[in-house]
Short mmCIF file of N, CA and C in Angstrom, two decimals:
data_model
loop_
_atom_site.label_atom_id
_atom_site.label_comp_id
_atom_site.label_asym_id
_atom_site.label_seq_id
_atom_site.Cartn_x
_atom_site.Cartn_y
_atom_site.Cartn_z
N UNK A 1 105.47 67.45 105.68
CA UNK A 1 106.82 67.93 105.50
C UNK A 1 107.29 68.58 106.79
N UNK A 2 108.44 68.16 107.28
CA UNK A 2 109.01 68.78 108.48
C UNK A 2 109.51 70.17 108.12
N UNK A 3 108.96 71.17 108.76
CA UNK A 3 109.28 72.56 108.46
C UNK A 3 109.68 73.28 109.74
N UNK A 4 110.79 74.00 109.67
CA UNK A 4 111.26 74.82 110.78
C UNK A 4 111.09 76.28 110.39
N UNK A 5 110.37 77.03 111.22
CA UNK A 5 110.19 78.46 111.02
C UNK A 5 110.84 79.18 112.19
N UNK A 6 111.83 80.02 111.89
CA UNK A 6 112.54 80.73 112.93
C UNK A 6 112.33 82.24 112.79
N UNK A 7 112.53 82.94 113.90
CA UNK A 7 112.48 84.40 113.94
C UNK A 7 113.37 84.85 115.08
N UNK A 8 113.82 86.08 115.01
CA UNK A 8 114.65 86.62 116.08
C UNK A 8 113.84 86.89 117.34
N UNK A 9 112.63 87.39 117.15
CA UNK A 9 111.81 87.86 118.27
C UNK A 9 110.52 87.07 118.40
N UNK A 10 110.07 86.90 119.63
CA UNK A 10 108.81 86.19 119.87
C UNK A 10 107.64 86.90 119.19
N UNK A 11 107.64 88.22 119.19
CA UNK A 11 106.51 88.94 118.58
C UNK A 11 106.43 88.70 117.07
N UNK A 12 107.55 88.29 116.45
CA UNK A 12 107.51 87.96 115.03
C UNK A 12 106.83 86.61 114.78
N UNK A 13 106.78 85.78 115.79
CA UNK A 13 106.12 84.47 115.69
C UNK A 13 104.71 84.48 116.25
N UNK A 14 104.32 85.55 116.94
CA UNK A 14 103.07 85.59 117.69
C UNK A 14 101.85 85.22 116.86
N UNK A 15 101.73 85.75 115.64
CA UNK A 15 100.53 85.46 114.85
C UNK A 15 100.49 84.00 114.43
N UNK A 16 101.63 83.37 114.21
CA UNK A 16 101.65 81.95 113.87
C UNK A 16 101.31 81.08 115.07
N UNK A 17 101.74 81.50 116.25
CA UNK A 17 101.45 80.71 117.46
C UNK A 17 99.95 80.66 117.75
N UNK A 18 99.21 81.63 117.26
CA UNK A 18 97.76 81.68 117.48
C UNK A 18 97.00 80.75 116.53
N UNK A 19 97.68 80.26 115.52
CA UNK A 19 97.03 79.44 114.49
C UNK A 19 97.27 77.95 114.73
N UNK A 20 96.41 77.18 114.15
CA UNK A 20 96.60 75.73 114.16
C UNK A 20 97.47 75.41 112.95
N UNK A 21 98.71 75.07 113.21
CA UNK A 21 99.67 74.81 112.13
C UNK A 21 99.65 73.34 111.76
N UNK A 22 100.02 73.03 110.53
CA UNK A 22 100.07 71.63 110.11
C UNK A 22 101.06 70.83 110.97
N UNK A 23 100.80 69.55 111.07
CA UNK A 23 101.71 68.68 111.80
C UNK A 23 103.09 68.75 111.16
N UNK A 24 104.11 68.77 111.97
CA UNK A 24 105.47 68.80 111.45
C UNK A 24 106.06 70.20 111.35
N UNK A 25 105.29 71.23 111.72
CA UNK A 25 105.79 72.60 111.68
C UNK A 25 106.27 72.98 113.08
N UNK A 26 107.52 73.40 113.18
CA UNK A 26 108.12 73.81 114.44
C UNK A 26 108.45 75.29 114.37
N UNK A 27 108.05 76.05 115.39
CA UNK A 27 108.38 77.47 115.50
C UNK A 27 109.46 77.64 116.55
N UNK A 28 110.44 78.50 116.26
CA UNK A 28 111.54 78.72 117.21
C UNK A 28 112.03 80.16 117.15
N UNK A 29 112.29 80.72 118.33
CA UNK A 29 112.85 82.06 118.43
C UNK A 29 114.34 81.93 118.71
N UNK A 30 115.14 82.66 117.93
CA UNK A 30 116.58 82.55 118.08
C UNK A 30 117.23 83.72 118.78
N UNK A 31 116.52 84.83 118.90
CA UNK A 31 117.10 86.04 119.46
C UNK A 31 117.75 86.89 118.38
N UNK A 32 117.94 88.18 118.66
CA UNK A 32 118.52 89.06 117.65
C UNK A 32 120.00 88.79 117.43
N UNK A 33 120.46 89.06 116.22
CA UNK A 33 121.87 88.93 115.90
C UNK A 33 122.20 87.64 115.18
N UNK A 34 123.20 87.73 114.33
CA UNK A 34 123.60 86.59 113.50
C UNK A 34 124.10 85.41 114.32
N UNK A 35 124.88 85.67 115.37
CA UNK A 35 125.44 84.57 116.17
C UNK A 35 124.34 83.77 116.85
N UNK A 36 123.38 84.46 117.44
CA UNK A 36 122.28 83.74 118.10
C UNK A 36 121.45 82.96 117.08
N UNK A 37 121.15 83.60 115.97
CA UNK A 37 120.35 82.93 114.93
C UNK A 37 121.07 81.69 114.43
N UNK A 38 122.36 81.81 114.16
CA UNK A 38 123.12 80.67 113.66
C UNK A 38 123.15 79.52 114.67
N UNK A 39 123.38 79.84 115.93
CA UNK A 39 123.43 78.79 116.96
C UNK A 39 122.09 78.08 117.08
N UNK A 40 121.01 78.85 117.08
CA UNK A 40 119.67 78.26 117.18
C UNK A 40 119.38 77.37 115.99
N UNK A 41 119.64 77.88 114.80
CA UNK A 41 119.34 77.12 113.58
C UNK A 41 120.19 75.85 113.52
N UNK A 42 121.47 75.95 113.81
CA UNK A 42 122.32 74.75 113.79
C UNK A 42 121.79 73.67 114.73
N UNK A 43 121.44 74.07 115.93
CA UNK A 43 120.94 73.12 116.92
C UNK A 43 119.63 72.47 116.45
N UNK A 44 118.71 73.30 115.97
CA UNK A 44 117.41 72.78 115.55
C UNK A 44 117.51 71.94 114.28
N UNK A 45 118.40 72.30 113.36
CA UNK A 45 118.60 71.48 112.17
C UNK A 45 119.10 70.09 112.55
N UNK A 46 120.05 70.05 113.46
CA UNK A 46 120.60 68.76 113.88
C UNK A 46 119.56 67.92 114.61
N UNK A 47 118.76 68.57 115.45
CA UNK A 47 117.79 67.86 116.27
C UNK A 47 116.58 67.40 115.48
N UNK A 48 116.05 68.27 114.59
CA UNK A 48 114.77 67.97 113.93
C UNK A 48 114.90 67.60 112.45
N UNK A 49 116.02 67.90 111.82
CA UNK A 49 116.27 67.59 110.41
C UNK A 49 115.09 67.99 109.52
N UNK A 50 114.72 69.28 109.51
CA UNK A 50 113.59 69.70 108.68
C UNK A 50 113.92 69.63 107.19
N UNK A 51 112.87 69.50 106.39
CA UNK A 51 113.04 69.51 104.94
C UNK A 51 113.01 70.94 104.40
N UNK A 52 112.45 71.85 105.18
CA UNK A 52 112.32 73.24 104.77
C UNK A 52 112.60 74.14 105.95
N UNK A 53 113.40 75.18 105.73
CA UNK A 53 113.70 76.17 106.77
C UNK A 53 113.26 77.54 106.26
N UNK A 54 112.45 78.23 107.06
CA UNK A 54 112.02 79.59 106.75
C UNK A 54 112.41 80.48 107.92
N UNK A 55 112.91 81.65 107.62
CA UNK A 55 113.18 82.64 108.67
C UNK A 55 112.30 83.83 108.37
N UNK A 56 111.58 84.30 109.38
CA UNK A 56 110.69 85.43 109.14
C UNK A 56 110.98 86.53 110.13
N UNK A 57 110.51 87.72 109.78
CA UNK A 57 110.73 88.83 110.68
C UNK A 57 110.32 90.15 110.08
N UNK A 58 110.64 91.17 110.82
CA UNK A 58 110.27 92.53 110.45
C UNK A 58 111.37 93.21 109.63
N UNK A 59 112.30 92.47 109.09
CA UNK A 59 113.48 93.03 108.43
C UNK A 59 113.14 94.10 107.40
N UNK A 60 112.09 93.92 106.67
CA UNK A 60 111.73 94.90 105.65
C UNK A 60 110.70 95.90 106.11
N UNK A 61 110.38 95.89 107.40
CA UNK A 61 109.30 96.73 107.91
C UNK A 61 109.45 98.21 107.68
N UNK A 62 110.66 98.66 107.44
CA UNK A 62 110.88 100.07 107.22
C UNK A 62 111.12 100.39 105.75
N UNK A 63 110.97 99.42 104.88
CA UNK A 63 111.12 99.63 103.44
C UNK A 63 109.73 99.88 102.86
N UNK A 64 109.45 101.09 102.40
CA UNK A 64 108.10 101.40 101.92
C UNK A 64 107.67 100.62 100.69
N UNK A 65 108.62 99.97 100.00
CA UNK A 65 108.23 99.19 98.82
C UNK A 65 107.71 97.81 99.20
N UNK A 66 107.90 97.40 100.48
CA UNK A 66 107.43 96.09 100.93
C UNK A 66 106.13 96.22 101.70
N UNK A 67 105.27 95.22 101.52
CA UNK A 67 103.99 95.20 102.23
C UNK A 67 103.95 94.00 103.17
N UNK A 68 103.08 94.06 104.16
CA UNK A 68 102.91 92.94 105.08
C UNK A 68 102.64 91.67 104.28
N UNK A 69 103.37 90.63 104.60
CA UNK A 69 103.20 89.35 103.92
C UNK A 69 104.10 89.14 102.73
N UNK A 70 104.81 90.18 102.27
CA UNK A 70 105.75 90.01 101.16
C UNK A 70 106.85 89.03 101.56
N UNK A 71 107.28 88.24 100.61
CA UNK A 71 108.38 87.31 100.82
C UNK A 71 109.58 87.83 100.05
N UNK A 72 110.70 87.92 100.74
CA UNK A 72 111.94 88.38 100.12
C UNK A 72 112.95 87.25 100.19
N UNK A 73 113.43 86.83 99.06
CA UNK A 73 114.45 85.77 99.02
C UNK A 73 115.80 86.47 98.97
N UNK A 74 116.54 86.36 100.04
CA UNK A 74 117.80 87.09 100.14
C UNK A 74 118.95 86.29 99.53
N UNK A 75 119.97 87.01 99.09
CA UNK A 75 121.14 86.36 98.49
C UNK A 75 122.35 86.39 99.41
N UNK A 76 122.39 87.40 100.30
CA UNK A 76 123.53 87.56 101.19
C UNK A 76 123.05 88.03 102.55
N UNK A 77 123.76 87.62 103.60
CA UNK A 77 123.49 88.08 104.96
C UNK A 77 124.77 88.71 105.49
N UNK A 78 124.63 89.92 106.05
CA UNK A 78 125.77 90.63 106.61
C UNK A 78 125.51 90.89 108.09
N UNK A 79 126.54 90.67 108.93
CA UNK A 79 126.40 90.99 110.35
C UNK A 79 126.98 92.37 110.63
N UNK A 80 126.92 92.78 111.90
CA UNK A 80 127.39 94.12 112.26
C UNK A 80 128.88 94.32 112.03
N UNK A 81 129.65 93.25 112.01
CA UNK A 81 131.09 93.34 111.77
C UNK A 81 131.40 93.47 110.28
N UNK A 82 130.38 93.29 109.44
CA UNK A 82 130.57 93.38 108.00
C UNK A 82 130.86 92.05 107.33
N UNK A 83 130.89 90.97 108.10
CA UNK A 83 131.09 89.64 107.51
C UNK A 83 129.85 89.28 106.71
N UNK A 84 130.06 88.72 105.52
CA UNK A 84 128.95 88.40 104.61
C UNK A 84 128.93 86.91 104.32
N UNK A 85 127.72 86.33 104.37
CA UNK A 85 127.50 84.94 103.98
C UNK A 85 126.75 84.98 102.65
N UNK A 86 127.32 84.37 101.64
CA UNK A 86 126.68 84.31 100.31
C UNK A 86 125.74 83.11 100.28
N UNK A 87 124.48 83.35 99.91
CA UNK A 87 123.49 82.28 99.83
C UNK A 87 123.07 81.98 98.40
N UNK A 88 123.17 82.99 97.53
CA UNK A 88 122.75 82.85 96.14
C UNK A 88 123.60 83.81 95.30
N UNK A 89 123.68 83.58 93.98
CA UNK A 89 124.54 84.41 93.15
C UNK A 89 124.09 85.86 93.00
N UNK A 90 122.80 86.12 93.14
CA UNK A 90 122.32 87.50 92.97
C UNK A 90 121.08 87.71 93.83
N UNK A 91 120.87 88.94 94.25
CA UNK A 91 119.68 89.27 95.03
C UNK A 91 120.01 90.20 96.17
N UNK A 92 119.01 90.52 96.97
CA UNK A 92 119.18 91.50 98.04
C UNK A 92 120.05 91.01 99.19
N UNK A 93 120.57 91.99 99.92
CA UNK A 93 121.38 91.76 101.11
C UNK A 93 120.52 91.99 102.34
N UNK A 94 120.59 91.08 103.32
CA UNK A 94 119.94 91.25 104.61
C UNK A 94 121.02 91.57 105.62
N UNK A 95 120.87 92.68 106.32
CA UNK A 95 121.82 93.05 107.37
C UNK A 95 121.25 92.59 108.70
N UNK A 96 122.05 91.85 109.44
CA UNK A 96 121.66 91.36 110.76
C UNK A 96 122.19 92.31 111.82
N UNK A 97 121.39 92.53 112.87
CA UNK A 97 121.80 93.40 113.97
C UNK A 97 121.61 92.66 115.28
N UNK A 98 122.42 92.99 116.26
CA UNK A 98 122.34 92.36 117.56
C UNK A 98 121.25 92.98 118.43
N UNK A 99 120.60 93.99 117.93
CA UNK A 99 119.50 94.65 118.64
C UNK A 99 118.43 95.04 117.63
N UNK A 100 117.25 95.33 118.11
CA UNK A 100 116.16 95.75 117.23
C UNK A 100 116.41 97.18 116.80
N UNK A 101 116.29 97.42 115.50
CA UNK A 101 116.43 98.79 114.99
C UNK A 101 115.05 99.28 114.57
N UNK A 102 114.82 100.58 114.72
CA UNK A 102 113.46 101.09 114.57
C UNK A 102 113.30 102.20 113.53
N UNK A 103 114.37 102.64 112.93
CA UNK A 103 114.23 103.72 111.94
C UNK A 103 114.95 103.34 110.65
N UNK A 104 114.53 103.93 109.53
CA UNK A 104 115.24 103.65 108.27
C UNK A 104 116.73 103.99 108.35
N UNK A 105 117.09 105.04 109.07
CA UNK A 105 118.50 105.42 109.18
C UNK A 105 119.31 104.33 109.86
N UNK A 106 118.74 103.68 110.88
CA UNK A 106 119.45 102.61 111.57
C UNK A 106 119.62 101.39 110.68
N UNK A 107 118.61 101.13 109.85
CA UNK A 107 118.68 99.96 108.96
C UNK A 107 119.67 100.24 107.87
#
């Protein structure tokens, strides 16, 4: 299965780059922020036509209810301007930032 795995930062992909991944898995860094992520994903979708797209990252790293390896299926994505993309009828909101944030207050 052609699978595209994206992340904003190289360090978010680092552990996967050390592994032998199945054939057909492509890793790509898009950079922080919704605009960069969208541009990267659009380009890679057109070029590679994956059957599955996963985006991973440290987004929940400051939420004490989440543990390393937890998977969160988001319903909405919001950028710094407050624009929201609806992905599903119900579920959590992911806020995108153009820079790395490091404290719960910033998130």
